[in-house]
């Protein structure tokens, strides 16, 4: 029974990743066509429409009984909404104020920031191989995407806000699901309406500030409306798959393995939009990144590859005061000291 359960879990994990990769790459291709070909440059408003469509989906599913009633404190919802909306706005502003190269570097820096959040807030410890594999992924994706790099003060501030808010938002997805025992659909049912309302209210003003164009003055036609509808439909899958993946794994794993989407977007852009060819250094970067992702998946899944410190820390009242388990057996106390000593040594190595 155990091997079957393990095989089922691996299959479910692979399906979740595939779902996220397909929907994420699909929405990037559709949005690129919508903005580049049809001139719909209102990214924040479009994101608000994405969450409005996702909200509609959760309402229908709740009505059909697929989403059970759940509770999320208002304070937690407000914190999540702040992180998520600052992430969306920050990324859009960062892209406008920074060079493409620095924008890509900022996106890559989300991985070490997410690692820091897990180390500080969740007491996660990474093995040497896991750390090295993350470095290989960063190197590979950097070789693929980073070209010109120029930095200015306001662009740096926008990128800083975007990186930290995005990392906090993704961390919070995992945190809320774990703390309140919420499924992906249930959490979306709480967060999507709040994000839809706030982004649809602020989006048109922010888009006008960024583009000097009004969303209500856009020349809508049947084709552009079809692309908007398609973008919103795919976004439901993108939002859901993100919550599923982060819930099943962590924000760091989502970031590291998620860079496979970056590679696929580069390849799809070459085939669909006729951009510059896949030259040698881009192909080399892709190979390095894929090797790093495979290494990360293997290293992080091994015992000690990525684990919580808290399993070796005292949890009961007696442990907090004495530092020993409740057992009075001297041999068990001696073994406990050995475990703590080994943990301290390995944690500092």
Tab-separated table of C-alpha atoms in Angstrom:
chain	number	residue	atom	x	y	z
A	1	UNK	CA	0.000	0.000	0.000
A	2	UNK	CA	2.817	2.410	0.843
A	3	UNK	CA	4.551	2.193	-2.546
A	4	UNK	CA	1.182	2.728	-4.258
A	5	UNK	CA	0.496	5.805	-2.129
A	6	UNK	CA	3.955	7.149	-2.857
A	7	UNK	CA	3.488	6.572	-6.573
A	8	UNK	CA	0.119	8.308	-6.454
A	9	UNK	CA	1.666	11.289	-4.673
A	10	UNK	CA	4.421	11.563	-7.260
A	11	UNK	CA	1.856	11.405	-10.050
A	12	UNK	CA	-0.229	14.117	-8.379
A	13	UNK	CA	2.864	16.286	-7.874
A	14	UNK	CA	3.853	15.897	-11.533
A	15	UNK	CA	0.309	16.696	-12.658
A	16	UNK	CA	0.262	19.846	-10.501
A	17	UNK	CA	3.561	21.052	-11.968
A	18	UNK	CA	2.447	20.265	-15.521
A	19	UNK	CA	-0.839	22.097	-14.940
A	20	UNK	CA	1.045	25.181	-13.724
A	21	UNK	CA	3.628	25.106	-16.517
A	22	UNK	CA	1.042	24.714	-19.294
A	23	UNK	CA	-1.293	27.434	-17.992
A	24	UNK	CA	1.540	29.853	-17.142
A	25	UNK	CA	3.223	29.516	-20.530
A	26	UNK	CA	-0.163	29.704	-22.238
A	27	UNK	CA	-1.182	32.922	-20.519
A	28	UNK	CA	2.175	34.542	-21.275
A	29	UNK	CA	1.807	33.733	-24.974
A	30	UNK	CA	-1.808	34.989	-25.066
A	31	UNK	CA	-1.015	38.179	-23.128
A	32	UNK	CA	1.987	38.865	-25.340
A	33	UNK	CA	-0.223	38.640	-28.417
A	34	UNK	CA	-2.927	40.756	-26.752
A	35	UNK	CA	-0.523	43.517	-25.758
A	36	UNK	CA	1.954	43.476	-28.647
A	37	UNK	CA	-0.472	42.804	-31.505
A	38	UNK	CA	-3.678	44.419	-30.301
A	39	UNK	CA	-2.191	47.143	-28.104
A	40	UNK	CA	-4.061	46.246	-24.889
A	41	UNK	CA	-1.364	47.508	-22.510
A	42	UNK	CA	-3.479	47.665	-19.341
A	43	UNK	CA	-1.715	44.924	-17.385
A	44	UNK	CA	-3.067	45.749	-13.907
A	45	UNK	CA	-6.661	46.008	-15.073
A	46	UNK	CA	-6.258	42.746	-16.980
A	47	UNK	CA	-5.016	41.077	-13.791
A	48	UNK	CA	-8.113	42.376	-12.006
A	49	UNK	CA	-10.254	40.740	-14.718
A	50	UNK	CA	-8.283	37.508	-14.175
A	51	UNK	CA	-9.183	37.471	-10.487
A	52	UNK	CA	-12.794	38.442	-11.232
A	53	UNK	CA	-13.055	35.371	-13.488
A	54	UNK	CA	-11.398	33.250	-10.803
A	55	UNK	CA	-13.906	34.585	-8.269
A	56	UNK	CA	-16.769	33.584	-10.550
A	57	UNK	CA	-15.285	30.085	-10.801
A	58	UNK	CA	-15.059	29.711	-7.007
A	59	UNK	CA	-18.652	30.964	-6.574
A	60	UNK	CA	-19.934	28.367	-9.035
A	61	UNK	CA	-17.908	25.592	-7.393
A	62	UNK	CA	-19.145	26.594	-3.944
A	63	UNK	CA	-22.723	26.587	-5.237
A	64	UNK	CA	-22.182	23.102	-6.677
A	65	UNK	CA	-20.782	21.923	-3.342
A	66	UNK	CA	-17.184	21.345	-4.436
A	67	UNK	CA	-15.865	24.014	-2.048
A	68	UNK	CA	-16.757	23.571	1.594
A	69	UNK	CA	-17.311	26.551	3.918
A	70	UNK	CA	-14.081	27.693	5.584
A	71	UNK	CA	-12.796	30.554	7.680
A	72	UNK	CA	-9.930	32.960	7.064
A	73	UNK	CA	-9.486	35.854	9.535
A	74	UNK	CA	-9.913	39.290	8.001
A	75	UNK	CA	-6.486	40.383	9.244
A	76	UNK	CA	-4.823	37.491	7.385
A	77	UNK	CA	-6.805	38.262	4.229
A	78	UNK	CA	-5.790	41.927	4.357
A	79	UNK	CA	-2.111	41.040	4.784
A	80	UNK	CA	-2.269	38.626	1.872
A	81	UNK	CA	-4.042	41.191	-0.313
A	82	UNK	CA	-1.415	43.834	0.462
A	83	UNK	CA	1.450	41.465	-0.409
A	84	UNK	CA	-0.274	40.217	-3.570
A	85	UNK	CA	-1.271	43.642	-4.902
A	86	UNK	CA	2.119	45.177	-4.161
A	87	UNK	CA	3.614	42.222	-6.018
A	88	UNK	CA	1.509	42.854	-9.131
A	89	UNK	CA	1.987	46.621	-9.120
A	90	UNK	CA	5.672	46.352	-8.184
A	91	UNK	CA	6.457	43.956	-11.033
A	92	UNK	CA	4.683	46.178	-13.579
A	93	UNK	CA	6.441	49.333	-12.366
A	94	UNK	CA	9.796	47.546	-12.142
A	95	UNK	CA	9.478	46.414	-15.750
A	96	UNK	CA	8.720	49.977	-16.830
A	97	UNK	CA	11.512	51.697	-14.867
A	98	UNK	CA	14.311	49.127	-15.234
A	99	UNK	CA	16.211	47.578	-18.096
A	100	UNK	CA	15.126	44.071	-19.065
A	101	UNK	CA	18.392	42.698	-17.681
A	102	UNK	CA	17.944	44.210	-14.217
A	103	UNK	CA	14.277	43.174	-14.218
A	104	UNK	CA	15.357	39.564	-14.789
A	105	UNK	CA	17.971	39.805	-12.043
A	106	UNK	CA	15.267	41.069	-9.691
A	107	UNK	CA	13.071	38.085	-10.571
A	108	UNK	CA	15.963	35.704	-9.935
A	109	UNK	CA	16.589	37.275	-6.537
A	110	UNK	CA	13.167	36.048	-5.405
A	111	UNK	CA	14.693	32.598	-4.873
A	112	UNK	CA	17.260	33.630	-2.219
A	113	UNK	CA	14.665	35.933	-0.618
A	114	UNK	CA	12.186	33.042	-0.433
A	115	UNK	CA	14.936	30.865	1.054
A	116	UNK	CA	15.609	33.530	3.688
A	117	UNK	CA	11.911	33.688	4.593
A	118	UNK	CA	11.766	29.915	5.032
A	119	UNK	CA	14.951	29.865	7.110
A	120	UNK	CA	13.823	32.701	9.399
A	121	UNK	CA	10.082	32.023	9.650
A	122	UNK	CA	9.847	28.244	9.183
A	123	UNK	CA	13.265	27.229	10.548
A	124	UNK	CA	14.088	25.366	7.336
A	125	UNK	CA	17.615	24.025	6.899
A	126	UNK	CA	19.058	23.381	3.428
A	127	UNK	CA	21.782	20.852	2.716
A	128	UNK	CA	24.900	21.854	0.801
A	129	UNK	CA	23.685	20.067	-2.357
A	130	UNK	CA	20.335	21.851	-2.208
A	131	UNK	CA	22.054	25.238	-1.893
A	132	UNK	CA	24.448	24.454	-4.758
A	133	UNK	CA	21.611	23.261	-7.002
A	134	UNK	CA	19.731	26.532	-6.413
A	135	UNK	CA	22.898	28.389	-7.396
A	136	UNK	CA	23.148	26.368	-10.614
A	137	UNK	CA	19.527	27.211	-11.499
A	138	UNK	CA	20.167	30.912	-10.866
A	139	UNK	CA	23.294	30.784	-13.032
A	140	UNK	CA	21.543	29.001	-15.887
A	141	UNK	CA	18.480	31.251	-15.973
A	142	UNK	CA	20.723	34.297	-15.617
A	143	UNK	CA	22.765	33.256	-18.662
A	144	UNK	CA	19.502	32.754	-20.593
A	145	UNK	CA	17.783	36.014	-19.764
A	146	UNK	CA	20.136	38.690	-18.424
A	147	UNK	CA	21.551	40.940	-21.139
A	148	UNK	CA	21.759	44.685	-20.615
A	149	UNK	CA	21.873	45.746	-16.980
A	150	UNK	CA	21.354	49.348	-15.946
A	151	UNK	CA	20.165	50.490	-12.532
A	152	UNK	CA	18.552	53.702	-11.318
A	153	UNK	CA	17.275	54.698	-7.901
A	154	UNK	CA	13.530	54.581	-8.502
A	155	UNK	CA	13.867	51.382	-10.548
A	156	UNK	CA	15.821	49.729	-7.745
A	157	UNK	CA	13.156	50.721	-5.187
A	158	UNK	CA	10.383	49.335	-7.433
A	159	UNK	CA	12.308	46.088	-7.928
A	160	UNK	CA	12.985	45.796	-4.177
A	161	UNK	CA	9.280	46.184	-3.375
A	162	UNK	CA	8.332	43.730	-6.140
A	163	UNK	CA	10.784	41.058	-5.008
A	164	UNK	CA	9.876	41.153	-1.321
A	165	UNK	CA	6.116	41.455	-1.831
A	166	UNK	CA	6.088	38.576	-4.338
A	167	UNK	CA	8.193	36.386	-2.051
A	168	UNK	CA	5.950	37.196	0.927
A	169	UNK	CA	2.804	36.538	-1.102
A	170	UNK	CA	4.035	33.118	-2.216
A	171	UNK	CA	5.226	32.264	1.289
A	172	UNK	CA	1.844	33.299	2.657
A	173	UNK	CA	-0.020	30.985	0.254
A	174	UNK	CA	1.751	27.995	1.813
A	175	UNK	CA	1.489	29.424	5.331
A	176	UNK	CA	-2.287	30.051	5.189
A	177	UNK	CA	-3.063	26.660	3.675
A	178	UNK	CA	-1.039	24.949	6.380
A	179	UNK	CA	-2.224	27.046	9.335
A	180	UNK	CA	-5.947	27.088	8.551
A	181	UNK	CA	-6.144	23.724	6.733
A	182	UNK	CA	-7.411	25.385	3.571
A	183	UNK	CA	-7.448	23.710	0.189
A	184	UNK	CA	-6.380	25.574	-2.935
A	185	UNK	CA	-9.976	26.239	-4.017
A	186	UNK	CA	-10.964	27.393	-0.536
A	187	UNK	CA	-8.060	29.831	-0.255
A	188	UNK	CA	-8.775	31.199	-3.728
A	189	UNK	CA	-12.396	31.634	-2.685
A	190	UNK	CA	-11.233	33.971	0.087
A	191	UNK	CA	-8.479	35.886	-1.731
A	192	UNK	CA	-9.689	36.192	-5.329
A	193	UNK	CA	-12.707	38.479	-4.622
A	194	UNK	CA	-10.569	40.856	-2.555
A	195	UNK	CA	-7.879	41.036	-5.229
A	196	UNK	CA	-10.418	41.406	-8.031
A	197	UNK	CA	-12.208	44.295	-6.315
A	198	UNK	CA	-9.049	46.179	-5.358
A	199	UNK	CA	-7.312	45.726	-8.721
A	200	UNK	CA	-10.368	46.661	-10.778
A	201	UNK	CA	-10.739	49.817	-8.690
A	202	UNK	CA	-7.076	50.869	-8.775
A	203	UNK	CA	-6.006	49.221	-12.028
A	204	UNK	CA	-7.365	51.774	-14.534
A	205	UNK	CA	-5.701	54.650	-12.660
A	206	UNK	CA	-2.390	52.808	-12.324
A	207	UNK	CA	-2.442	51.758	-15.983
A	208	UNK	CA	-3.114	55.349	-17.029
A	209	UNK	CA	-0.126	56.465	-14.932
A	210	UNK	CA	2.096	53.812	-16.514
A	211	UNK	CA	0.930	54.074	-20.136
A	212	UNK	CA	-0.816	57.473	-20.431
A	213	UNK	CA	-3.750	55.563	-21.964
A	214	UNK	CA	-7.263	55.070	-20.641
A	215	UNK	CA	-8.695	51.567	-20.553
A	216	UNK	CA	-12.195	52.866	-21.339
A	217	UNK	CA	-10.879	54.608	-24.466
A	218	UNK	CA	-9.357	51.420	-25.896
A	219	UNK	CA	-10.702	50.404	-29.315
A	220	UNK	CA	-12.359	47.118	-28.384
A	221	UNK	CA	-13.210	44.700	-31.186
A	222	UNK	CA	-14.302	41.085	-31.432
A	223	UNK	CA	-10.747	39.701	-31.771
A	224	UNK	CA	-9.299	41.661	-28.842
A	225	UNK	CA	-12.287	40.714	-26.675
A	226	UNK	CA	-11.754	37.058	-27.569
A	227	UNK	CA	-8.103	37.331	-26.503
A	228	UNK	CA	-9.142	39.018	-23.233
A	229	UNK	CA	-11.672	36.235	-22.611
A	230	UNK	CA	-9.058	33.579	-23.414
A	231	UNK	CA	-6.541	35.270	-21.106
A	232	UNK	CA	-9.066	35.346	-18.241
A	233	UNK	CA	-10.010	31.710	-18.798
A	234	UNK	CA	-6.402	30.501	-18.725
A	235	UNK	CA	-5.729	32.727	-15.688
A	236	UNK	CA	-8.197	30.650	-13.649
A	237	UNK	CA	-5.951	27.644	-14.191
A	238	UNK	CA	-2.799	29.681	-13.544
A	239	UNK	CA	-4.083	31.050	-10.229
A	240	UNK	CA	-5.377	27.664	-9.106
A	241	UNK	CA	-2.245	25.759	-10.122
A	242	UNK	CA	-0.023	28.264	-8.303
A	243	UNK	CA	-1.953	27.693	-5.073
A	244	UNK	CA	-1.883	23.919	-5.606
A	245	UNK	CA	1.882	23.821	-6.240
A	246	UNK	CA	2.853	26.116	-3.377
A	247	UNK	CA	0.458	24.275	-1.075
A	248	UNK	CA	1.913	20.878	-1.979
A	249	UNK	CA	5.514	22.097	-1.914
A	250	UNK	CA	6.930	25.464	-0.810
A	251	UNK	CA	7.502	28.896	-2.302
A	252	UNK	CA	11.202	28.089	-2.883
A	253	UNK	CA	10.457	24.896	-4.804
A	254	UNK	CA	7.812	26.771	-6.779
A	255	UNK	CA	10.370	29.438	-7.698
A	256	UNK	CA	13.226	27.060	-8.523
A	257	UNK	CA	11.322	24.534	-10.599
A	258	UNK	CA	9.081	27.284	-11.948
A	259	UNK	CA	11.969	28.670	-13.985
A	260	UNK	CA	11.272	25.833	-16.402
A	261	UNK	CA	8.488	28.169	-17.552
A	262	UNK	CA	11.082	30.835	-18.354
A	263	UNK	CA	12.922	28.400	-20.605
A	264	UNK	CA	9.720	27.276	-22.318
A	265	UNK	CA	8.664	30.889	-22.881
A	266	UNK	CA	12.003	31.602	-24.570
A	267	UNK	CA	11.539	28.600	-26.849
A	268	UNK	CA	7.872	29.380	-27.573
A	269	UNK	CA	8.732	33.014	-28.265
A	270	UNK	CA	11.282	31.886	-30.829
A	271	UNK	CA	8.763	29.672	-32.630
A	272	UNK	CA	5.687	31.919	-32.397
A	273	UNK	CA	7.049	35.458	-32.548
A	274	UNK	CA	10.236	35.078	-34.603
A	275	UNK	CA	12.516	36.752	-32.096
A	276	UNK	CA	16.261	36.502	-32.247
A	277	UNK	CA	17.523	32.951	-32.574
A	278	UNK	CA	18.481	30.655	-29.772
A	279	UNK	CA	22.190	31.442	-29.820
A	280	UNK	CA	24.844	29.394	-28.100
A	281	UNK	CA	24.913	31.187	-24.750
A	282	UNK	CA	21.092	31.001	-24.437
A	283	UNK	CA	21.089	27.265	-25.166
A	284	UNK	CA	23.962	26.786	-22.712
A	285	UNK	CA	22.029	28.690	-20.042
A	286	UNK	CA	18.976	26.495	-20.635
A	287	UNK	CA	21.032	23.329	-20.230
A	288	UNK	CA	22.641	24.618	-17.014
A	289	UNK	CA	19.240	25.616	-15.608
A	290	UNK	CA	17.629	22.254	-16.396
A	291	UNK	CA	20.575	20.407	-14.804
A	292	UNK	CA	20.175	22.598	-11.709
A	293	UNK	CA	16.436	21.900	-11.514
A	294	UNK	CA	16.965	18.144	-11.743
A	295	UNK	CA	19.699	18.379	-9.113
A	296	UNK	CA	17.456	20.480	-6.855
A	297	UNK	CA	14.571	18.031	-7.151
A	298	UNK	CA	16.870	15.153	-6.229
A	299	UNK	CA	18.788	16.953	-3.470
A	300	UNK	CA	15.778	18.511	-1.741
A	301	UNK	CA	13.892	15.206	-1.661
A	302	UNK	CA	16.709	13.345	0.105
A	303	UNK	CA	16.717	13.039	3.911
A	304	UNK	CA	18.293	16.214	5.282
A	305	UNK	CA	18.098	17.971	1.930
A	306	UNK	CA	15.472	20.364	3.195
A	307	UNK	CA	14.053	19.963	6.681
A	308	UNK	CA	12.750	21.894	9.654
A	309	UNK	CA	15.021	22.612	12.594
A	310	UNK	CA	12.067	22.366	14.974
A	311	UNK	CA	11.965	18.562	14.871
A	312	UNK	CA	15.050	18.508	17.131
A	313	UNK	CA	13.945	21.352	19.349
A	314	UNK	CA	12.021	20.940	22.616
A	315	UNK	CA	8.260	21.234	22.335
A	316	UNK	CA	6.770	20.260	25.696
A	317	UNK	CA	6.703	22.476	28.761
A	318	UNK	CA	9.322	20.359	30.504
A	319	UNK	CA	11.623	20.527	27.496
A	320	UNK	CA	11.405	24.305	27.419
A	321	UNK	CA	12.608	24.503	31.010
A	322	UNK	CA	15.141	21.714	31.173
A	323	UNK	CA	16.149	21.174	27.540
A	324	UNK	CA	15.506	17.384	27.905
A	325	UNK	CA	12.649	15.165	26.819
A	326	UNK	CA	10.202	14.083	29.499
A	327	UNK	CA	11.881	10.693	29.870
A	328	UNK	CA	14.065	10.371	32.963
A	329	UNK	CA	16.268	7.690	31.431
A	330	UNK	CA	19.885	8.949	31.493
A	331	UNK	CA	20.800	7.109	28.295
A	332	UNK	CA	17.944	8.828	26.433
A	333	UNK	CA	19.129	12.198	27.771
A	334	UNK	CA	22.648	11.449	26.569
A	335	UNK	CA	21.339	10.559	23.093
A	336	UNK	CA	19.277	13.729	23.077
A	337	UNK	CA	22.394	15.818	23.784
A	338	UNK	CA	24.206	14.032	20.947
A	339	UNK	CA	21.381	14.825	18.513
A	340	UNK	CA	21.378	18.493	19.516
A	341	UNK	CA	25.178	18.650	19.240
A	342	UNK	CA	25.148	17.110	15.761
A	343	UNK	CA	22.370	19.481	14.674
A	344	UNK	CA	24.339	22.510	15.857
A	345	UNK	CA	27.495	21.336	14.097
A	346	UNK	CA	25.705	20.564	10.814
A	347	UNK	CA	23.729	23.788	11.008
A	348	UNK	CA	26.935	25.820	11.159
A	349	UNK	CA	28.781	23.894	8.470
